[in-house]
Amino acid sequence: MPTTPPLPPLPPRPADAHKGDFGRVLVVAGSRGMSGAAVLCATAALRGGAGLVRVAVAADILPVVAAANPCYMTAPLANDEQGRLSALAEAGLLALAAASDVVVAGPGLGDTDAVGALVTALLARFTGRLVLDADALNVLRGRTDVLRGRAVPPVLTPHPGEFARLTGAKTPADAAGRQDAALRFARDHGAVVVLKGHGTVVTDGTRVFVNTTGNPGMATGGSGDVLAGLIGALLGQHLEPFAAAQLGVYLHGLAGDRARDDVGEVSLLATDLIACLPRAFREFRG
């Protein structure tokens, strides 16, 4: 039977700490028309406590992403005529990944063959901690075998539609069915699965956590980008993948609950989640 562990503590910060102690996080996200995905994901990684965040984006949109937040760094990658990453971006992407502790890939990248090749290259060549979200999952449909065999389990953060594309089967609507499907996929692929939705399920194939924070106001564009960046930040702070996913989901939902208290469910935006993350961290740590 799967176990349900308690929430992990966030490691304390030593008085003599420096930014390198809290993770070098690379966010690979965005495309023309989807620059906000990169901004949200990278800003959430900063608010989540990452020491250094770099955003690797299609060269066409780098000025937009760079102007959105002065606290992260940016790096341009080759793009196609539609402003999405091209196959020519592989060498640059792998070099940036090699200098990083954590890579968060997927938000707003687009579902293209080139993106599929880049994600496959990351899985094959990057040995650090990896979060795959959104289009980084969509491009793996029909070839999820590339997820297997990593020394450090990748964290996958699908919503039900993305999970259905990964598994080739409709995602169960009932809570027990969702848990069972996520657990089986995680066990079979050596991954941590975060199956988003009401009562988000986090599992590594042995342990299962069902989240209790969050509200319907979080069903808004960009919410998942924030979660991916937050989990990446926690991985950079030396939480193991299941623990980072578990705590990330809980804090993301708690920030959503505090944002709802401030603005209500109807008006809640993904940027409100980021604004409320400091309150969620303080509340969690007491």
Short mmCIF file of N, CA, C and O in Angstrom, two decimals, residues 10 19 26 59 137 139 158 175 182 188 190 209-210 221 224 235 248 268 273-274 279 281:
data_model
loop_
_atom_site.label_atom_id
_atom_site.label_comp_id
_atom_site.label_asym_id
_atom_site.label_seq_id
_atom_site.Cartn_x
_atom_site.Cartn_y
_atom_site.Cartn_z
N LEU A 10 11.16 22.94 5.29
CA LEU A 10 12.05 23.67 4.40
C LEU A 10 13.38 23.84 5.12
O LEU A 10 13.42 24.31 6.26
N LYS A 19 24.12 32.96 -2.54
CA LYS A 19 23.07 32.59 -3.49
C LYS A 19 23.30 31.24 -4.15
O LYS A 19 22.35 30.55 -4.53
N LEU A 26 17.45 26.88 -14.11
CA LEU A 26 17.27 27.28 -15.51
C LEU A 26 15.82 27.03 -15.90
O LEU A 26 15.33 25.91 -15.80
N ALA A 59 15.09 33.69 -29.01
CA ALA A 59 15.75 34.99 -29.13
C ALA A 59 14.77 36.11 -29.45
O ALA A 59 14.92 37.24 -28.97
N LEU A 137 5.66 18.06 -21.72
CA LEU A 137 4.95 16.79 -21.57
C LEU A 137 4.21 16.43 -22.85
O LEU A 137 4.21 15.26 -23.27
N VAL A 139 4.95 16.92 -25.86
CA VAL A 139 5.83 16.42 -26.92
C VAL A 139 6.31 14.99 -26.65
O VAL A 139 6.92 14.37 -27.53
N PRO A 158 1.49 17.37 -15.01
CA PRO A 158 0.41 17.46 -15.99
C PRO A 158 -0.93 17.85 -15.38
O PRO A 158 -1.24 17.47 -14.24
N ALA A 175 -11.59 10.47 -7.53
CA ALA A 175 -10.35 10.63 -6.77
C ALA A 175 -9.54 9.35 -6.72
O ALA A 175 -8.32 9.37 -6.91
N ALA A 182 -2.09 7.90 -11.52
CA ALA A 182 -0.84 8.63 -11.30
C ALA A 182 0.22 7.73 -10.67
O ALA A 182 1.39 7.76 -11.06
N ASP A 188 5.90 3.05 -13.09
CA ASP A 188 6.36 2.43 -14.34
C ASP A 188 7.45 3.25 -15.03
O ASP A 188 8.22 2.72 -15.84
N GLY A 190 9.57 5.67 -13.31
CA GLY A 190 10.60 6.19 -12.43
C GLY A 190 10.53 7.69 -12.29
O GLY A 190 11.56 8.38 -12.29
N PHE A 209 0.55 11.69 -1.95
CA PHE A 209 0.08 12.85 -1.19
C PHE A 209 -1.06 13.48 -1.97
O PHE A 209 -0.93 13.72 -3.17
N VAL A 210 -2.19 13.71 -1.30
CA VAL A 210 -3.32 14.39 -1.93
C VAL A 210 -3.46 15.75 -1.27
O VAL A 210 -3.67 15.86 -0.06
N GLY A 221 -5.27 30.95 -16.35
CA GLY A 221 -4.06 30.81 -17.13
C GLY A 221 -2.82 31.26 -16.37
O GLY A 221 -2.83 32.33 -15.75
N GLY A 224 -0.36 27.04 -13.52
CA GLY A 224 0.55 25.91 -13.61
C GLY A 224 1.99 26.33 -13.83
O GLY A 224 2.92 25.67 -13.36
N LEU A 235 13.49 22.27 -5.40
CA LEU A 235 14.53 21.31 -5.77
C LEU A 235 15.91 21.93 -5.61
O LEU A 235 16.85 21.27 -5.16
N GLY A 248 5.74 22.02 -2.78
CA GLY A 248 5.38 23.01 -3.79
C GLY A 248 3.89 23.08 -4.04
O GLY A 248 3.30 24.17 -4.11
N LEU A 268 -9.07 36.31 -9.33
CA LEU A 268 -7.73 35.84 -9.01
C LEU A 268 -6.90 35.63 -10.28
O LEU A 268 -7.36 35.04 -11.25
N LEU A 273 -0.91 34.75 -7.20
CA LEU A 273 -0.29 33.61 -6.53
C LEU A 273 1.15 33.93 -6.16
O LEU A 273 1.60 33.64 -5.04
N ILE A 274 1.89 34.51 -7.10
CA ILE A 274 3.28 34.87 -6.83
C ILE A 274 3.36 35.90 -5.71
O ILE A 274 4.20 35.81 -4.81
N ARG A 279 3.62 35.14 1.92
CA ARG A 279 2.71 34.90 3.04
C ARG A 279 2.56 33.40 3.29
O ARG A 279 2.51 32.95 4.44
N PHE A 281 4.77 31.00 2.62
CA PHE A 281 5.98 30.51 3.25
C PHE A 281 6.02 30.86 4.74
O PHE A 281 6.38 30.03 5.58
#
